[in-house]
Amino acid sequence: MSASPVFSIVVPCYNEAASLPALLEAFSAAGSGVDFELILVDNGSTDNTPGELARLLPLYPFARAVKVDVNRGYGFGILSGLATAYGRAVGWIHADLQFSPAAVFQAALLLDRAGGRKVLVKGLRRGRPLLDRIFTAGMSVFETVCMGTRLRDINGQPTLFDRSLMKDWTSPPHDFSLDLYVCVTAARAGFREVRFGVENLQRRHGASSWNRGFLDRLALARRTIAASLRMRARLGGGGR
């Protein structure tokens, strides 16, 4: 990795010790010959994530760790990693291997082909259960109306964009709504959104902390609506 890599990708890791060996090996295989950095954020884990990072990172020179002592949210973990990133483009992907690390390099290629500047690249999830797709479609309609800009599959991964987008960020959210924030601020800054299909795979280890049934989806919808209204109040309603 050079002092100024082409891109930096942040992976927030909360109790993902079991996923780390396969995650790092997948990045190593997909990123051979690519100048990038991988920032693994131990986001207040209570399992053996710190021990696994200490054991594995010496084997992968493109990767390094950032430590968050107490979990303060998904967004806080990502922002902690972004604050240390050197890449000309930056972004994130989840640690649970539901999205292949190879998709990160596809996103980087699309960003380069699109000219890099003023472009946001995001995955568009494929292969999801019908109920999940209906939930996402409904929330996309709500967010489009709420924020005044066309939005879809807000939580699709990976996410990659030119780092210049961050210079105008003010108080980005520390929770799950960071993905919404980047989509809205990119649209209002005149960024073009590029989407590409990414297979949504089954988790290899552990279980989702929220998606365990219909009631969980309803609870998430309530939290999402509340977070969206707070964000609209901060950013101002309406499109750019």
Coordinates of N, CA and C in Angstrom, one line a residue, residues 118-120 147-151 161 164-170 172-173 177-193 231-232 234-236 238-240:
K118 N -17.2 13.6 -7.9 CA -18.6 13.8 -8.0 C -19.4 12.6 -8.4
V119 N -19.0 11.4 -7.9 CA -19.6 10.2 -8.1 C -19.8 9.4 -6.8
L120 N -20.9 8.8 -6.6 CA -21.2 7.9 -5.5 C -21.5 6.5 -6.1
M147 N -36.9 13.3 2.0 CA -35.7 14.1 1.7 C -35.8 14.9 0.4
G148 N -36.8 14.7 -0.4 CA -36.9 15.5 -1.6 C -35.9 15.1 -2.7
T149 N -35.4 13.9 -2.6 CA -34.5 13.5 -3.7 C -34.7 12.0 -3.9
R150 N -34.5 11.5 -5.1 CA -34.8 10.1 -5.4 C -33.8 9.2 -4.7
L151 N -34.3 8.2 -3.9 CA -33.5 7.3 -3.1 C -34.0 5.9 -3.3
F161 N -17.0 6.6 -2.6 CA -17.1 7.9 -3.2 C -15.8 8.7 -3.0
S164 N -13.8 14.1 -1.3 CA -14.2 15.5 -1.2 C -15.7 15.7 -0.7
L165 N -16.5 14.6 -0.8 CA -17.9 14.7 -0.3 C -17.9 15.0 1.2
M166 N -16.9 14.5 2.0 CA -16.9 14.6 3.4 C -16.6 16.0 3.9
K167 N -16.0 16.9 3.1 CA -15.6 18.2 3.6 C -16.8 19.0 4.0
D168 N -17.9 18.8 3.5 CA -19.1 19.6 3.8 C -20.0 18.9 4.8
W169 N -19.6 17.7 5.3 CA -20.5 17.0 6.3 C -20.5 17.8 7.6
T170 N -21.7 17.9 8.1 CA -21.8 18.5 9.5 C -22.6 17.6 10.3
P172 N -22.5 14.2 11.0 CA -23.1 13.0 10.4 C -23.6 12.1 11.5
P173 N -24.6 11.3 11.3 CA -25.2 10.5 12.3 C -24.3 9.3 12.7
S177 N -28.3 5.3 10.3 CA -28.7 6.2 9.2 C -27.6 6.9 8.5
L178 N -26.3 6.5 8.8 CA -25.2 7.1 8.0 C -25.3 6.8 6.5
D179 N -25.8 5.6 6.1 CA -26.0 5.3 4.7 C -27.0 6.3 4.1
L180 N -28.1 6.6 4.8 CA -29.0 7.6 4.3 C -28.3 8.9 4.1
Y181 N -27.5 9.3 5.1 CA -26.9 10.6 5.1 C -26.0 10.8 3.9
V182 N -25.2 9.7 3.6 CA -24.3 9.8 2.5 C -25.0 9.9 1.2
C183 N -26.1 9.2 1.0 CA -26.9 9.3 -0.2 C -27.5 10.7 -0.4
V184 N -28.1 11.3 0.7 CA -28.7 12.6 0.6 C -27.7 13.7 0.4
T185 N -26.6 13.7 1.1 CA -25.6 14.7 1.0 C -24.9 14.6 -0.4
A186 N -24.7 13.4 -0.9 CA -24.1 13.2 -2.3 C -25.1 13.8 -3.3
A187 N -26.4 13.5 -3.2 CA -27.3 14.1 -4.2 C -27.3 15.6 -4.2
R188 N -27.3 16.1 -3.0 CA -27.4 17.6 -2.8 C -26.1 18.3 -3.2
A189 N -25.0 17.5 -3.2 CA -23.7 18.1 -3.6 C -23.5 17.9 -5.1
G190 N -24.5 17.4 -5.8 CA -24.4 17.2 -7.3 C -23.6 15.9 -7.7
F191 N -23.5 15.0 -6.8 CA -22.8 13.7 -7.1 C -23.8 12.9 -8.0
R192 N -23.2 12.2 -9.0 CA -24.0 11.2 -9.8 C -23.9 9.9 -9.1
E193 N -25.0 9.2 -8.9 CA -25.1 7.9 -8.3 C -24.9 6.8 -9.3
M231 N -32.9 14.0 10.6 CA -31.9 14.4 9.5 C -32.5 15.5 8.6
R232 N -33.7 15.3 8.3 CA -34.3 16.4 7.4 C -34.3 17.7 8.1
R234 N -32.2 18.8 10.3 CA -30.8 19.3 10.3 C -30.4 19.8 8.9
L235 N -30.7 19.0 7.9 CA -30.2 19.3 6.5 C -31.1 20.2 5.8
G236 N -32.4 20.3 6.2 CA -33.4 21.1 5.5 C -34.1 20.2 4.5
G238 N -36.3 19.0 1.0 CA -36.3 19.4 -0.4 C -34.9 19.0 -1.0
G239 N -35.0 18.8 -2.3 CA -33.8 18.4 -3.1 C -32.9 19.6 -3.3
R240 N -31.8 19.4 -4.0 CA -30.8 20.4 -4.3 C -31.3 21.3 -5.4

